[in-house]
Short mmCIF file of C-alpha atoms in Angstrom, two decimals:
data_model
loop_
_atom_site.label_atom_id
_atom_site.label_comp_id
_atom_site.label_asym_id
_atom_site.label_seq_id
_atom_site.Cartn_x
_atom_site.Cartn_y
_atom_site.Cartn_z
CA MET A 106 2.42 60.20 -116.40
CA VAL A 107 6.10 59.29 -116.71
CA LEU A 108 7.05 56.26 -114.82
CA PRO A 109 10.07 57.02 -112.49
CA CYS A 110 12.05 53.76 -113.04
CA SER A 111 12.77 51.31 -115.56
CA VAL A 112 13.24 47.51 -115.60
CA VAL A 113 15.93 45.32 -117.47
CA GLN A 114 16.61 41.79 -117.15
CA ARG A 115 18.74 39.02 -118.76
CA ARG A 116 16.13 36.61 -119.80
CA GLY A 117 12.34 35.95 -119.22
CA GLN A 118 9.77 38.21 -118.02
CA PRO A 119 10.51 40.64 -114.97
CA THR A 120 9.10 39.08 -111.91
CA ARG A 121 9.78 39.71 -108.11
CA GLU A 122 11.20 36.41 -107.67
CA SER A 123 13.52 36.26 -110.68
CA VAL A 124 17.18 36.59 -109.62
CA ASP A 125 18.16 37.86 -113.04
CA ALA A 126 15.82 40.75 -112.95
CA ARG A 127 17.43 44.18 -112.38
CA TRP A 128 16.04 47.84 -112.22
CA VAL A 129 17.83 50.86 -113.42
CA CYS A 130 16.53 53.65 -111.32
CA PRO A 131 16.55 57.01 -113.14
CA SER A 132 16.68 58.82 -109.77
CA CYS A 133 20.13 57.26 -108.81
CA ALA A 134 21.15 55.40 -111.96
CA HIS A 135 22.04 52.27 -110.22
CA VAL A 136 21.16 48.79 -111.30
CA VAL A 137 19.44 47.03 -108.32
CA LEU A 138 17.78 43.71 -107.62
CA ILE A 139 13.96 43.73 -107.29
CA GLY A 140 13.13 43.88 -103.60
CA PRO A 141 10.02 42.71 -101.82
CA ASP A 142 9.11 46.22 -100.85
CA GLU A 143 9.38 47.45 -104.57
CA ARG A 144 11.82 50.13 -103.72
CA CYS A 145 15.28 51.06 -104.98
CA SER A 146 17.95 49.67 -102.69
CA VAL A 147 20.12 52.47 -103.09
CA CYS A 148 17.94 55.71 -103.14
CA GLY A 149 14.64 54.24 -101.62
CA GLY A 150 12.67 55.34 -104.81
CA SER A 151 9.35 53.46 -105.46
CA LEU A 152 9.58 50.97 -108.25
CA SER A 153 6.04 49.67 -107.97
CA GLU A 154 4.59 51.69 -110.89
CA VAL A 155 6.93 49.86 -113.30
CA LEU A 156 5.81 46.57 -112.17
CA ARG A 157 2.41 47.33 -113.52
CA ALA A 158 3.72 49.05 -116.77
CA ALA A 159 2.41 47.36 -119.85
CA ARG A 160 5.33 48.13 -122.13
CA GLY A 161 6.23 44.71 -123.45
CA ALA A 162 9.62 43.16 -123.04
CA PRO A 163 12.02 45.48 -121.51
CA PRO A 164 15.45 46.03 -123.22
CA PRO A 165 18.19 43.39 -122.49
CA LEU A 166 21.27 44.64 -120.68
CA PRO A 167 24.07 46.04 -122.92
CA PRO A 168 25.91 45.30 -125.10
CA ARG A 169 22.86 44.50 -127.31
CA ALA A 170 23.11 42.60 -130.61
CA LEU A 171 21.09 44.35 -133.21
CA THR A 172 19.69 42.59 -136.12
CA ARG A 173 20.25 43.94 -139.69
CA ALA A 174 16.72 45.06 -140.06
CA GLN A 175 17.03 46.93 -136.71
CA ARG A 176 20.27 48.58 -137.97
CA GLN A 177 18.74 49.49 -141.18
CA ALA A 178 15.72 51.15 -139.50
CA VAL A 179 18.12 53.78 -138.05
CA TRP A 180 21.06 53.75 -140.54
CA ARG A 181 19.66 55.02 -143.68
CA PRO A 182 19.99 57.84 -146.17
CA ALA A 183 17.58 60.70 -146.23
CA SER A 184 16.75 59.66 -149.83
CA SER A 185 17.63 56.16 -150.85
CA SER A 186 16.85 56.62 -154.51
CA ARG A 187 19.23 59.76 -154.77
CA HIS A 188 21.90 57.99 -152.87
CA ALA A 189 21.56 54.95 -155.22
CA LEU A 190 21.90 57.14 -158.12
CA GLY A 191 24.83 59.04 -156.71
CA THR A 192 26.46 55.69 -156.16
CA PHE A 193 25.87 54.51 -159.72
CA LEU A 194 27.15 57.74 -161.28
CA LEU A 195 30.48 57.65 -158.98
CA THR A 196 31.05 54.10 -159.94
CA VAL A 197 30.65 55.03 -163.63
CA GLY A 198 32.98 57.96 -163.27
CA LEU A 199 35.66 55.80 -161.49
CA LEU A 200 35.51 53.11 -164.04
CA MET A 201 36.00 55.48 -166.87
CA VAL A 202 39.04 57.03 -165.43
CA PRO A 203 41.42 54.09 -166.15
CA VAL A 204 40.03 53.92 -169.72
CA ALA A 205 40.50 57.57 -170.33
CA VAL A 206 44.00 57.58 -169.02
CA ALA A 207 45.10 54.41 -171.03
CA TYR A 208 43.17 54.83 -174.28
CA LEU A 209 40.67 57.69 -174.66
CA ARG A 210 41.80 61.01 -173.05
CA PRO A 211 38.80 62.77 -174.02
CA LEU A 212 36.63 60.52 -171.64
CA GLY A 213 38.50 62.17 -168.87
CA VAL A 214 36.24 65.09 -168.67
CA PRO A 215 32.89 63.10 -168.75
CA ALA A 216 34.54 60.84 -166.10
CA VAL A 217 35.37 63.73 -163.66
CA ILE A 218 31.97 65.23 -164.23
CA LEU A 219 30.04 61.90 -163.49
CA GLY A 220 32.18 61.24 -160.48
CA GLY A 221 31.70 64.71 -159.22
CA LEU A 222 27.90 64.67 -159.55
CA GLY A 223 27.71 61.20 -157.97
CA MET A 224 29.61 62.33 -154.86
CA LEU A 225 27.43 65.51 -154.80
CA LEU A 226 24.28 63.47 -154.84
CA ARG A 227 25.43 60.98 -152.23
CA ARG A 228 26.43 63.90 -149.98
CA THR A 229 23.14 65.53 -150.18
CA ALA A 230 21.18 62.32 -149.76
CA TRP A 231 22.88 61.42 -146.73
CA PRO A 232 24.48 64.60 -145.11
CA PRO A 233 27.28 64.24 -142.25
CA ALA A 234 25.00 65.72 -139.64
CA LEU A 235 22.32 63.02 -140.40
CA ARG A 236 25.15 60.27 -140.14
CA ARG A 237 26.37 61.54 -136.92
CA GLU A 238 22.82 61.47 -135.33
CA GLN A 239 22.16 58.08 -136.63
CA ARG A 240 25.53 56.93 -135.35
CA GLN A 241 24.94 58.20 -131.91
CA ARG A 242 21.46 56.45 -131.94
CA LEU A 243 22.83 53.20 -132.83
CA HIS A 244 25.25 53.67 -130.02
CA ALA A 245 22.46 54.06 -127.63
CA LEU A 246 20.72 51.11 -129.02
CA ARG A 247 23.70 48.88 -128.35
CA TRP A 248 25.05 50.38 -125.08
CA GLY A 249 22.34 52.66 -123.67
CA LEU A 250 20.65 52.04 -120.18
CA PRO A 251 16.78 51.40 -120.36
CA ALA A 252 14.24 53.84 -119.06
CA ALA A 253 10.46 53.75 -119.00
CA ALA A 254 8.81 56.53 -121.21
CA GLU A 255 5.77 57.84 -122.51
CA LEU A 256 4.76 58.92 -126.00
CA THR A 257 3.85 62.78 -126.06
CA ARG A 258 3.34 63.15 -130.00
CA VAL A 259 2.79 61.14 -133.06
CA GLU A 260 3.31 63.27 -136.14
CA ARG A 261 3.09 62.02 -139.80
CA ASP A 262 5.99 63.09 -142.05
CA PHE A 263 4.30 63.93 -145.50
CA VAL A 264 7.72 64.21 -147.31
CA PRO A 265 9.31 61.10 -146.08
CA GLY A 266 12.51 61.57 -148.47
CA VAL A 267 13.59 64.54 -146.36
CA LYS A 268 13.98 62.61 -142.98
CA ALA A 269 15.71 59.32 -143.97
CA GLY A 270 12.70 57.76 -145.29
CA SER A 271 10.63 58.61 -142.17
CA VAL A 272 6.86 58.31 -142.39
CA VAL A 273 6.20 59.34 -138.81
CA ARG A 274 8.00 61.06 -135.90
CA LEU A 275 7.59 60.03 -132.47
CA GLU A 276 8.17 62.28 -129.41
CA TYR A 277 8.51 61.07 -125.99
CA VAL A 278 9.57 61.95 -122.33
CA PHE A 279 11.55 60.06 -119.71
CA THR A 280 13.17 60.66 -116.53
CA VAL A 281 16.86 60.29 -115.48
CA HIS A 282 18.37 61.25 -112.19
CA GLY A 283 14.82 62.86 -111.37
CA GLU A 284 15.22 65.08 -114.46
CA LEU A 285 12.48 64.87 -117.10
CA LEU A 286 13.99 64.55 -120.64
CA HIS A 287 12.57 64.88 -124.11
CA GLY A 288 13.41 62.84 -127.01
CA ALA A 289 12.34 62.23 -130.68
CA MET A 290 12.91 59.63 -133.32
CA PRO A 291 11.89 59.13 -136.91
CA SER A 292 10.51 55.94 -137.93
CA PRO A 293 10.24 54.46 -141.37
CA HIS A 294 7.29 52.00 -140.18
CA VAL A 295 3.81 52.68 -141.22
CA LEU A 296 2.47 50.74 -138.13
CA ASP A 297 4.01 53.46 -135.83
CA LEU A 298 1.10 55.68 -137.39
CA GLN A 299 -1.22 53.68 -135.05
CA ARG A 300 0.43 54.61 -131.85
CA ARG A 301 -1.21 57.27 -129.55
CA PRO A 302 0.14 59.88 -127.14
CA GLY A 303 0.21 58.52 -123.63
CA GLU A 304 1.33 55.00 -124.61
CA GLY A 305 4.01 53.54 -122.43
CA ILE A 306 7.31 52.62 -124.25
CA TRP A 307 10.78 51.70 -123.55
CA VAL A 308 13.78 53.81 -124.59
CA VAL A 309 17.65 53.46 -124.10
CA TYR A 310 19.79 56.38 -123.45
CA LEU A 311 23.53 57.00 -123.09
CA PRO A 312 24.47 57.33 -119.41
CA ASP A 313 27.16 59.97 -120.05
CA ASP A 314 24.82 61.88 -122.31
CA PRO A 315 21.20 61.09 -121.58
CA SER A 316 20.18 63.61 -124.28
CA VAL A 317 21.18 60.90 -126.63
CA SER A 318 18.23 58.22 -126.68
CA ALA A 319 16.27 55.92 -128.83
CA LEU A 320 13.23 53.87 -128.91
CA TRP A 321 13.37 50.24 -127.98
CA PRO A 322 12.90 48.05 -130.12
CA PRO A 323 14.04 50.01 -133.22
CA GLY A 324 11.21 48.60 -135.15
CA PRO A 325 7.24 48.19 -135.01
#
């Protein structure tokens, strides 16, 4: 069952007495204090289930500072080896250009071929569409609102290079403004294969476009 609300806080574990604890209610999208009746002070929705949710530490309030490892877990080419080879060929081609212009004109053709091949490999290893998707996910991780969610599917990727080094695909559902939303996120972490459908998790989503979401934390 998808929990109807989510918890965020500035520090420490969420408790009813904590003055820093805040709820982000998906029914009304307002950040409210934890009340003694465990209800949203704006729309009156029940928050009791979230108190009992065992999801680990909730996401901090935005903006969030991501570590280098967390960014690399999201911002990565579909094929690291092909992207590295393309970068190498492009670099060699660029270095050959001034030599060809100044000393050896016949090197101009190989320089253009190597540079063009390098650019092609880099583009196919990290397509623009994949870059846009990853950029949106990073934006959600930094600025998105938190929501309680539930895993619905854990699928292993048998061809990791096709999906940015992903070894597992995690699908989940969460609620925003009373609407059930579906999300999916590839993961390069083998430990995520141990997750099971029905597990309670945290996600973050963009308030202006809830269809853009990401798992929190962006790592195992």
